[in-house]
């Protein structure tokens, strides 16, 4: 994943498709398996595998972000232009919304209403501030992995494998606490389809803070000086 500039509809289409697959598979797995004894394992793997497959498939076209928070992190470190960033975010949100509406059509009402269409929610003992903090830390970890395995030219070229595993790991830990969205689009699509906005701000503020912090940490602490200069040019 290198610096991206200009406006390319293929990139926007790739971000739309990647976000669609993430929400369709991720929220769909919640509809099917939430409450099942192995539910958290299946749900975590569904999200992680969706990202691993789509980053490996479309990463060479758009960078394979599928996440407004990660997109903002690359914009802050000047790896994405402003117009491309806005276009990516809109494409990601649109893909998430279309996926959620597809789930509305394809699943019986009783089944999807039982889990609120997979809208991320704070756990009973998780406050708003704790939710923001948890989402920020989980997304920071994700952003570091994206930089280390997909952006830094010295890192191992693992396709989407490491990124998908990170999402799986974060859901194992954070799923019961916040739903472990790490991605505003993951929260936005189902919330829009359900018109369910409880604690929705958590899933924007936390991931954006975490992604920006992770991007800045890697950019200034670990990135070779020549790449820092190139990204800032």
Coordinates of N, CA, C and O in Angstrom, one line a residue, residues 22-23 26-27 30 43 47 66 68 93 96 117-120 179-191:
X22 N -17.6 -6.9 4.6 CA -17.3 -6.9 6.0 C -18.6 -6.9 6.8 O -18.8 -7.7 7.7
X23 N -19.5 -5.9 6.4 CA -20.8 -5.8 7.2 C -21.7 -7.0 6.9 O -22.4 -7.5 7.8
X26 N -20.0 -9.9 8.7 CA -19.9 -9.7 10.1 C -21.2 -9.6 10.8 O -21.5 -10.4 11.8
X27 N -22.1 -8.7 10.4 CA -23.4 -8.6 11.0 C -24.2 -9.8 10.7 O -25.0 -10.3 11.6
X30 N -23.5 -12.4 13.2 CA -24.2 -12.1 14.5 C -25.6 -12.5 14.5 O -26.1 -13.1 15.5
X43 N -18.2 -15.4 15.2 CA -18.4 -13.9 14.8 C -17.0 -13.3 14.6 O -16.8 -12.5 13.7
X47 N -15.6 -11.8 10.9 CA -15.1 -10.5 10.6 C -13.7 -10.5 10.1 O -13.3 -9.8 9.2
X66 N -11.4 -0.1 3.9 CA -12.7 -0.4 4.2 C -13.2 0.1 5.6 O -14.1 -0.5 6.2
X68 N -13.4 4.0 7.7 CA -13.2 5.5 7.8 C -12.1 5.9 8.7 O -11.4 6.9 8.5
X93 N -19.0 4.0 3.8 CA -20.3 4.1 4.5 C -21.5 3.6 3.6 O -22.4 3.0 4.1
X96 N -21.4 -0.2 3.6 CA -21.9 -0.7 4.8 C -23.5 -0.6 4.9 O -24.1 -1.5 5.3
X117 N -30.0 -6.4 14.3 CA -29.2 -6.4 13.0 C -27.7 -6.3 13.2 O -27.0 -5.9 12.3
X118 N -27.2 -6.7 14.4 CA -25.8 -6.7 14.6 C -25.2 -5.4 14.9 O -24.0 -5.2 14.8
X119 N -26.1 -4.4 15.3 CA -25.6 -3.1 15.6 C -24.6 -3.2 16.9 O -25.1 -3.8 17.9
X120 N -23.4 -2.7 16.8 CA -22.5 -2.8 18.0 C -23.1 -2.1 19.2 O -23.7 -1.0 19.0
X179 N -18.6 -4.6 21.5 CA -18.9 -5.1 20.1 C -17.7 -5.1 19.2 O -17.7 -5.7 18.2
X180 N -16.6 -4.4 19.7 CA -15.3 -4.4 19.0 C -15.5 -4.0 17.5 O -15.1 -4.8 16.6
X181 N -16.1 -2.9 17.2 CA -16.3 -2.5 15.8 C -15.0 -2.0 15.2 O -14.7 -2.4 14.1
X182 N -14.3 -1.1 15.9 CA -13.0 -0.6 15.3 C -13.2 0.1 14.0 O -12.2 0.3 13.3
X183 N -14.4 0.4 13.7 CA -14.7 0.8 12.3 C -16.0 1.6 12.3 O -17.0 0.9 12.5
X184 N -16.0 2.9 12.1 CA -17.3 3.6 12.0 C -18.3 3.0 11.0 O -19.5 3.0 11.3
X185 N -17.8 2.5 9.9 CA -18.7 2.0 8.9 C -19.4 0.7 9.4 O -20.6 0.5 9.1
X186 N -18.7 -0.1 10.2 CA -19.3 -1.3 10.8 C -20.4 -1.0 11.7 O -21.4 -1.8 11.7
X187 N -20.4 0.1 12.4 CA -21.5 0.6 13.2 C -22.5 1.3 12.4 O -23.7 1.1 12.7
X188 N -22.1 2.1 11.4 CA -23.1 3.0 10.7 C -24.1 2.2 9.9 O -25.3 2.5 9.9
X189 N -23.6 1.2 9.1 CA -24.6 0.5 8.2 C -25.7 -0.1 9.0 O -26.9 0.2 8.7
X190 N -25.5 -1.0 9.9 CA -26.6 -1.6 10.7 C -27.4 -0.5 11.5 O -28.7 -0.6 11.6
X191 N -26.8 0.5 12.0 CA -27.5 1.5 12.8 C -28.4 2.3 11.9 O -29.6 2.6 12.3

